[in-house]
Amino acid sequence: MNKFSLWCDFIENSFLDNAFLNLLSHGVNGATSNPAIFKNAILNSPIYQDKILKLKGKKAKEIYEELAICDIQKAADKLAPLFYQKNDGFISIEIDPRLYNNTTLSLGEAKRLYTNIAKENVMIKIPATPASYEVMYELMKNGICVNATLIFSLEQSQKCFEALNAGLTKFRQNNPKRPNPQAVISIFVSRFDKLLNSKAKEQNRIGILNANLIYNNIISKNESNIRALFASTGVKEDNLAKDYYIQELLFNNCINTAPLDAIQAFKTQTNFKKPLMNHEIYTALNQIISQNEREKAYNDLLNEGLNQFCIAFEEILEALN
């Protein structure tokens, strides 16, 4: 039986009480957040201003965390019925993105956030950098669900899988009767096309082919507790349907976390796609763009993604100071 999950790539306090519930009644079964999403919510929505005033005197990061944790807890509660029905029901929160090169501080922050949120259906979001694979391992080993994020390359996804799977194996050995932690490997899609369309022989295909390749690798491992998630699935071109990246990546047993306009445009999930095989993907990619361009894009997009989230986080803290 084909299974597909659609998660909402947006949260905001008042949204969670109203429109979010409507989405859940129409098939959405999870949600994600990131520093840019929190920046837009906290700085632009009036609902946060009273709370910020009451927290005056605290450090900016403490204020941010209180606001973010409140929203994450609320989202977790709204999603809890789905979680206990084993129909996903997860919400993700990212650790301070500025810690991406520090294993010890990342792990400490991840555990602290998880403890303070105190909800089973929270995934801690960790960027896929060399310093972070050990963090992913330790969290899974301790039964904490993980969203490995900012994945662009097959190599990154493989390292994420190895770390997550090693942690999951250790957890199972130590806790044979407890429910297993879950993990997702978040493969970024549309950013490839935005970066490479001007050099590509076919438009808006590189991100899909690359995501298909990484999906194949994850699904081949046959580990139901570590799944492929397609992220960055909002369109960057005006001539594309808003749900283009959802429809093109409608693969069995995958998750797509999409912005609101893409979710609203997506009317059906019956037309499952058959993923291309690896040799077909490489043939298509090599016809569209050179391997050198692709490999350069992996590094450029990772660095850009890390930088964007760090800037968004700094801007939140600056405004809360």
mmCIF file of N, CA and C in Angstrom, residues 19-106:
data_model
loop_
_atom_site.group_PDB
_atom_site.id
_atom_site.type_symbol
_atom_site.label_atom_id
_atom_site.label_comp_id
_atom_site.label_asym_id
_atom_site.label_seq_id
_atom_site.Cartn_x
_atom_site.Cartn_y
_atom_site.Cartn_z
ATOM 1 N N ALA A 19 -6.071 27.883 11.386
ATOM 2 C CA ALA A 19 -5.847 27.300 10.063
ATOM 3 C C ALA A 19 -5.136 25.952 10.139
ATOM 4 N N PHE A 20 -4.247 25.802 11.123
ATOM 5 C CA PHE A 20 -3.493 24.552 11.246
ATOM 6 C C PHE A 20 -4.424 23.367 11.499
ATOM 7 N N LEU A 21 -5.438 23.587 12.343
ATOM 8 C CA LEU A 21 -6.389 22.507 12.637
ATOM 9 C C LEU A 21 -7.150 22.097 11.387
ATOM 10 N N ASN A 22 -7.452 23.076 10.537
ATOM 11 C CA ASN A 22 -8.122 22.775 9.270
ATOM 12 C C ASN A 22 -7.223 21.921 8.375
ATOM 13 N N LEU A 23 -5.934 22.251 8.333
ATOM 14 C CA LEU A 23 -4.994 21.447 7.545
ATOM 15 C C LEU A 23 -4.941 20.009 8.056
ATOM 16 N N LEU A 24 -4.917 19.853 9.384
ATOM 17 C CA LEU A 24 -4.845 18.506 9.956
ATOM 18 C C LEU A 24 -6.094 17.694 9.599
ATOM 19 N N SER A 25 -7.234 18.362 9.500
ATOM 20 C CA SER A 25 -8.470 17.656 9.141
ATOM 21 C C SER A 25 -8.515 17.309 7.655
ATOM 22 N N HIS A 26 -7.576 17.867 6.890
ATOM 23 C CA HIS A 26 -7.520 17.590 5.446
ATOM 24 C C HIS A 26 -6.251 16.837 5.047
ATOM 25 N N GLY A 27 -5.684 16.090 5.976
ATOM 26 C CA GLY A 27 -4.624 15.157 5.597
ATOM 27 C C GLY A 27 -3.202 15.546 5.954
ATOM 28 N N VAL A 28 -2.958 16.801 6.318
ATOM 29 C CA VAL A 28 -1.600 17.165 6.759
ATOM 30 C C VAL A 28 -1.346 16.451 8.095
ATOM 31 N N ASN A 29 -0.166 15.859 8.243
ATOM 32 C CA ASN A 29 0.066 15.042 9.444
ATOM 33 C C ASN A 29 1.417 15.298 10.123
ATOM 34 N N GLY A 30 1.904 16.524 9.992
ATOM 35 C CA GLY A 30 3.139 16.901 10.671
ATOM 36 C C GLY A 30 3.454 18.354 10.362
ATOM 37 N N ALA A 31 4.500 18.866 11.013
ATOM 38 C CA ALA A 31 4.913 20.255 10.768
ATOM 39 C C ALA A 31 6.405 20.396 11.049
ATOM 40 N N THR A 32 6.978 21.422 10.447
ATOM 41 C CA THR A 32 8.399 21.722 10.659
ATOM 42 C C THR A 32 8.556 23.222 10.893
ATOM 43 N N SER A 33 9.671 23.565 11.528
ATOM 44 C CA SER A 33 10.019 24.979 11.713
ATOM 45 C C SER A 33 11.508 25.127 11.453
ATOM 46 N N ASN A 34 11.927 26.354 11.268
ATOM 47 C CA ASN A 34 13.360 26.655 11.162
ATOM 48 C C ASN A 34 13.555 28.101 11.615
ATOM 49 N N PRO A 35 14.806 28.556 11.757
ATOM 50 C CA PRO A 35 15.014 29.926 12.247
ATOM 51 C C PRO A 35 14.346 31.000 11.399
ATOM 52 N N ALA A 36 14.298 30.805 10.075
ATOM 53 C CA ALA A 36 13.668 31.809 9.213
ATOM 54 C C ALA A 36 12.161 31.880 9.466
ATOM 55 N N ILE A 37 11.527 30.720 9.693
ATOM 56 C CA ILE A 37 10.089 30.684 9.988
ATOM 57 C C ILE A 37 9.808 31.387 11.314
ATOM 58 N N PHE A 38 10.616 31.102 12.336
ATOM 59 C CA PHE A 38 10.423 31.764 13.629
ATOM 60 C C PHE A 38 10.695 33.258 13.533
ATOM 61 N N LYS A 39 11.668 33.629 12.742
ATOM 62 C CA LYS A 39 11.958 35.062 12.581
ATOM 63 C C LYS A 39 10.728 35.786 12.037
ATOM 64 N N ASN A 40 10.134 35.248 10.979
ATOM 65 C CA ASN A 40 8.962 35.891 10.376
ATOM 66 C C ASN A 40 7.795 35.934 11.354
ATOM 67 N N ALA A 41 7.613 34.863 12.110
ATOM 68 C CA ALA A 41 6.492 34.827 13.056
ATOM 69 C C ALA A 41 6.712 35.806 14.206
ATOM 70 N N ILE A 42 7.857 35.705 14.856
ATOM 71 C CA ILE A 42 8.101 36.494 16.072
ATOM 72 C C ILE A 42 8.186 37.992 15.775
ATOM 73 N N LEU A 43 8.803 38.343 14.659
ATOM 74 C CA LEU A 43 9.014 39.763 14.372
ATOM 75 C C LEU A 43 7.820 40.424 13.679
ATOM 76 N N ASN A 44 6.938 39.619 13.064
ATOM 77 C CA ASN A 44 5.854 40.207 12.273
ATOM 78 C C ASN A 44 4.459 39.977 12.832
ATOM 79 N N SER A 45 4.316 39.055 13.780
ATOM 80 C CA SER A 45 2.982 38.764 14.305
ATOM 81 C C SER A 45 2.788 39.455 15.657
ATOM 82 N N PRO A 46 1.727 40.254 15.809
ATOM 83 C CA PRO A 46 1.527 41.018 17.056
ATOM 84 C C PRO A 46 1.296 40.138 18.277
ATOM 85 N N ILE A 47 0.927 38.887 18.074
ATOM 86 C CA ILE A 47 0.610 38.015 19.207
ATOM 87 C C ILE A 47 1.804 37.800 20.128
ATOM 88 N N TYR A 48 3.021 38.011 19.612
ATOM 89 C CA TYR A 48 4.224 37.778 20.416
ATOM 90 C C TYR A 48 4.626 38.990 21.262
ATOM 91 N N GLN A 49 4.098 40.159 20.921
ATOM 92 C CA GLN A 49 4.608 41.376 21.548
ATOM 93 C C GLN A 49 4.354 41.430 23.056
ATOM 94 N N ASP A 50 3.164 41.006 23.499
ATOM 95 C CA ASP A 50 2.872 40.999 24.935
ATOM 96 C C ASP A 50 3.803 40.043 25.672
ATOM 97 N N LYS A 51 4.032 38.909 25.070
ATOM 98 C CA LYS A 51 4.913 37.916 25.699
ATOM 99 C C LYS A 51 6.337 38.457 25.811
ATOM 100 N N ILE A 52 6.783 39.141 24.764
ATOM 101 C CA ILE A 52 8.143 39.704 24.777
ATOM 102 C C ILE A 52 8.281 40.735 25.894
ATOM 103 N N LEU A 53 7.251 41.570 26.067
ATOM 104 C CA LEU A 53 7.285 42.581 27.139
ATOM 105 C C LEU A 53 7.385 41.932 28.519
ATOM 106 N N LYS A 54 6.646 40.822 28.707
ATOM 107 C CA LYS A 54 6.659 40.132 30.001
ATOM 108 C C LYS A 54 8.011 39.479 30.284
ATOM 109 N N LEU A 55 8.766 39.194 29.227
ATOM 110 C CA LEU A 55 10.069 38.523 29.392
ATOM 111 C C LEU A 55 11.226 39.514 29.417
ATOM 112 N N LYS A 56 10.893 40.801 29.426
ATOM 113 C CA LYS A 56 11.935 41.837 29.403
ATOM 114 C C LYS A 56 12.882 41.662 30.592
ATOM 115 N N GLY A 57 14.180 41.834 30.317
ATOM 116 C CA GLY A 57 15.178 41.635 31.360
ATOM 117 C C GLY A 57 15.939 40.335 31.176
ATOM 118 N N LYS A 58 15.329 39.389 30.441
ATOM 119 C CA LYS A 58 16.030 38.144 30.132
ATOM 120 C C LYS A 58 16.928 38.354 28.918
ATOM 121 N N LYS A 59 17.890 37.447 28.738
ATOM 122 C CA LYS A 59 18.747 37.506 27.551
ATOM 123 C C LYS A 59 17.927 37.197 26.315
ATOM 124 N N ALA A 60 18.370 37.758 25.176
ATOM 125 C CA ALA A 60 17.616 37.615 23.924
ATOM 126 C C ALA A 60 17.377 36.150 23.569
ATOM 127 N N LYS A 61 18.400 35.317 23.731
ATOM 128 C CA LYS A 61 18.227 33.908 23.362
ATOM 129 C C LYS A 61 17.245 33.208 24.297
ATOM 130 N N GLU A 62 17.222 33.603 25.567
ATOM 131 C CA GLU A 62 16.256 33.018 26.505
ATOM 132 C C GLU A 62 14.830 33.408 26.116
ATOM 133 N N ILE A 63 14.649 34.659 25.691
ATOM 134 C CA ILE A 63 13.322 35.102 25.239
ATOM 135 C C ILE A 63 12.906 34.318 23.998
ATOM 136 N N TYR A 64 13.819 34.224 23.030
ATOM 137 C CA TYR A 64 13.531 33.463 21.800
ATOM 138 C C TYR A 64 13.103 32.036 22.140
ATOM 139 N N GLU A 65 13.870 31.394 23.019
ATOM 140 C CA GLU A 65 13.584 29.994 23.324
ATOM 141 C C GLU A 65 12.235 29.841 24.020
ATOM 142 N N GLU A 66 11.894 30.762 24.898
ATOM 143 C CA GLU A 66 10.582 30.677 25.561
ATOM 144 C C GLU A 66 9.453 30.802 24.541
ATOM 145 N N LEU A 67 9.598 31.741 23.604
ATOM 146 C CA LEU A 67 8.575 31.916 22.565
ATOM 147 C C LEU A 67 8.504 30.695 21.655
ATOM 148 N N ALA A 68 9.675 30.225 21.211
ATOM 149 C CA ALA A 68 9.724 29.089 20.288
ATOM 150 C C ALA A 68 9.199 27.827 20.964
ATOM 151 N N ILE A 69 9.623 27.580 22.198
ATOM 152 C CA ILE A 69 9.195 26.369 22.905
ATOM 153 C C ILE A 69 7.686 26.372 23.117
ATOM 154 N N CYS A 70 7.134 27.538 23.430
ATOM 155 C CA CYS A 70 5.674 27.650 23.600
ATOM 156 C C CYS A 70 4.948 27.228 22.322
ATOM 157 N N ASP A 71 5.421 27.719 21.174
ATOM 158 C CA ASP A 71 4.805 27.356 19.895
ATOM 159 C C ASP A 71 4.988 25.877 19.578
ATOM 160 N N ILE A 72 6.185 25.353 19.836
ATOM 161 C CA ILE A 72 6.463 23.944 19.543
ATOM 162 C C ILE A 72 5.601 23.043 20.423
ATOM 163 N N GLN A 73 5.457 23.400 21.700
ATOM 164 C CA GLN A 73 4.601 22.612 22.594
ATOM 165 C C GLN A 73 3.147 22.630 22.118
ATOM 166 N N LYS A 74 2.694 23.804 21.698
ATOM 167 C CA LYS A 74 1.314 23.909 21.196
ATOM 168 C C LYS A 74 1.128 23.044 19.944
ATOM 169 N N ALA A 75 2.082 23.134 19.016
ATOM 170 C CA ALA A 75 2.013 22.318 17.798
ATOM 171 C C ALA A 75 2.041 20.834 18.150
ATOM 172 N N ALA A 76 2.898 20.457 19.090
ATOM 173 C CA ALA A 76 3.002 19.054 19.496
ATOM 174 C C ALA A 76 1.672 18.549 20.051
ATOM 175 N N ASP A 77 1.000 19.383 20.845
ATOM 176 C CA ASP A 77 -0.297 18.991 21.410
ATOM 177 C C ASP A 77 -1.353 18.823 20.306
ATOM 178 N N LYS A 78 -1.354 19.726 19.339
ATOM 179 C CA LYS A 78 -2.323 19.617 18.240
ATOM 180 C C LYS A 78 -2.074 18.351 17.409
ATOM 181 N N LEU A 79 -0.801 17.962 17.305
ATOM 182 C CA LEU A 79 -0.420 16.807 16.488
ATOM 183 C C LEU A 79 -0.450 15.491 17.258
ATOM 184 N N ALA A 80 -0.600 15.567 18.579
ATOM 185 C CA ALA A 80 -0.513 14.369 19.412
ATOM 186 C C ALA A 80 -1.481 13.251 19.010
ATOM 187 N N PRO A 81 -2.753 13.555 18.675
ATOM 188 C CA PRO A 81 -3.641 12.445 18.277
ATOM 189 C C PRO A 81 -3.096 11.652 17.090
ATOM 190 N N LEU A 82 -2.515 12.351 16.119
ATOM 191 C CA LEU A 82 -1.919 11.654 14.975
ATOM 192 C C LEU A 82 -0.732 10.809 15.426
ATOM 193 N N PHE A 83 0.090 11.374 16.307
ATOM 194 C CA PHE A 83 1.278 10.663 16.786
ATOM 195 C C PHE A 83 0.882 9.364 17.482
ATOM 196 N N TYR A 84 -0.134 9.425 18.331
ATOM 197 C CA TYR A 84 -0.530 8.223 19.072
ATOM 198 C C TYR A 84 -1.304 7.229 18.205
ATOM 199 N N GLN A 85 -1.768 7.685 17.038
ATOM 200 C CA GLN A 85 -2.335 6.764 16.043
ATOM 201 C C GLN A 85 -1.255 6.193 15.114
ATOM 202 N N LYS A 86 0.005 6.569 15.383
ATOM 203 C CA LYS A 86 1.160 6.167 14.557
ATOM 204 C C LYS A 86 1.030 6.684 13.119
ATOM 205 N N ASN A 87 0.434 7.884 13.001
ATOM 206 C CA ASN A 87 0.320 8.558 11.706
ATOM 207 C C ASN A 87 1.174 9.833 11.750
ATOM 208 N N ASP A 88 2.470 9.649 11.926
ATOM 209 C CA ASP A 88 3.434 10.753 12.046
ATOM 210 C C ASP A 88 3.103 11.639 13.256
ATOM 211 N N GLY A 89 2.625 12.875 13.020
ATOM 212 C CA GLY A 89 2.298 13.743 14.146
ATOM 213 C C GLY A 89 3.515 14.394 14.780
ATOM 214 N N PHE A 90 4.561 14.645 13.984
ATOM 215 C CA PHE A 90 5.793 15.243 14.504
ATOM 216 C C PHE A 90 5.860 16.741 14.226
ATOM 217 N N ILE A 91 6.535 17.447 15.122
ATOM 218 C CA ILE A 91 6.921 18.844 14.914
ATOM 219 C C ILE A 91 8.424 18.935 15.163
ATOM 220 N N SER A 92 9.121 19.708 14.314
ATOM 221 C CA SER A 92 10.582 19.847 14.439
ATOM 222 C C SER A 92 10.960 21.236 14.934
ATOM 223 N N ILE A 93 12.013 21.278 15.734
ATOM 224 C CA ILE A 93 12.632 22.551 16.116
ATOM 225 C C ILE A 93 14.135 22.429 15.913
ATOM 226 N N GLU A 94 14.733 23.465 15.356
ATOM 227 C CA GLU A 94 16.163 23.447 15.056
ATOM 228 C C GLU A 94 16.967 24.034 16.214
ATOM 229 N N ILE A 95 18.113 23.414 16.476
ATOM 230 C CA ILE A 95 19.031 23.987 17.461
ATOM 231 C C ILE A 95 19.606 25.289 16.900
ATOM 232 N N ASP A 96 20.233 26.064 17.758
ATOM 233 C CA ASP A 96 20.891 27.308 17.345
ATOM 234 C C ASP A 96 21.798 27.004 16.143
ATOM 235 N N PRO A 97 21.498 27.568 14.961
ATOM 236 C CA PRO A 97 22.259 27.206 13.754
ATOM 237 C C PRO A 97 23.723 27.619 13.811
ATOM 238 N N ARG A 98 24.057 28.538 14.722
ATOM 239 C CA ARG A 98 25.439 29.005 14.825
ATOM 240 C C ARG A 98 26.360 27.942 15.437
ATOM 241 N N LEU A 99 25.786 26.849 15.924
ATOM 242 C CA LEU A 99 26.571 25.795 16.577
ATOM 243 C C LEU A 99 26.973 24.679 15.604
ATOM 244 N N TYR A 100 26.766 24.887 14.302
ATOM 245 C CA TYR A 100 26.903 23.782 13.350
ATOM 246 C C TYR A 100 28.293 23.160 13.299
ATOM 247 N N ASN A 101 29.317 23.864 13.814
ATOM 248 C CA ASN A 101 30.677 23.314 13.807
ATOM 249 C C ASN A 101 31.121 22.816 15.179
ATOM 250 N N ASN A 102 30.205 22.784 16.153
ATOM 251 C CA ASN A 102 30.588 22.436 17.520
ATOM 252 C C ASN A 102 29.737 21.270 18.016
ATOM 253 N N THR A 103 30.321 20.087 18.043
ATOM 254 C CA THR A 103 29.598 18.871 18.429
ATOM 255 C C THR A 103 29.092 18.953 19.862
ATOM 256 N N THR A 104 29.954 19.340 20.787
ATOM 257 C CA THR A 104 29.608 19.339 22.213
ATOM 258 C C THR A 104 28.474 20.316 22.512
ATOM 259 N N LEU A 105 28.589 21.544 22.007
ATOM 260 C CA LEU A 105 27.546 22.538 22.272
ATOM 261 C C LEU A 105 26.239 22.171 21.566
ATOM 262 N N SER A 106 26.331 21.615 20.367
ATOM 263 C CA SER A 106 25.123 21.194 19.640
ATOM 264 C C SER A 106 24.377 20.116 20.407
#
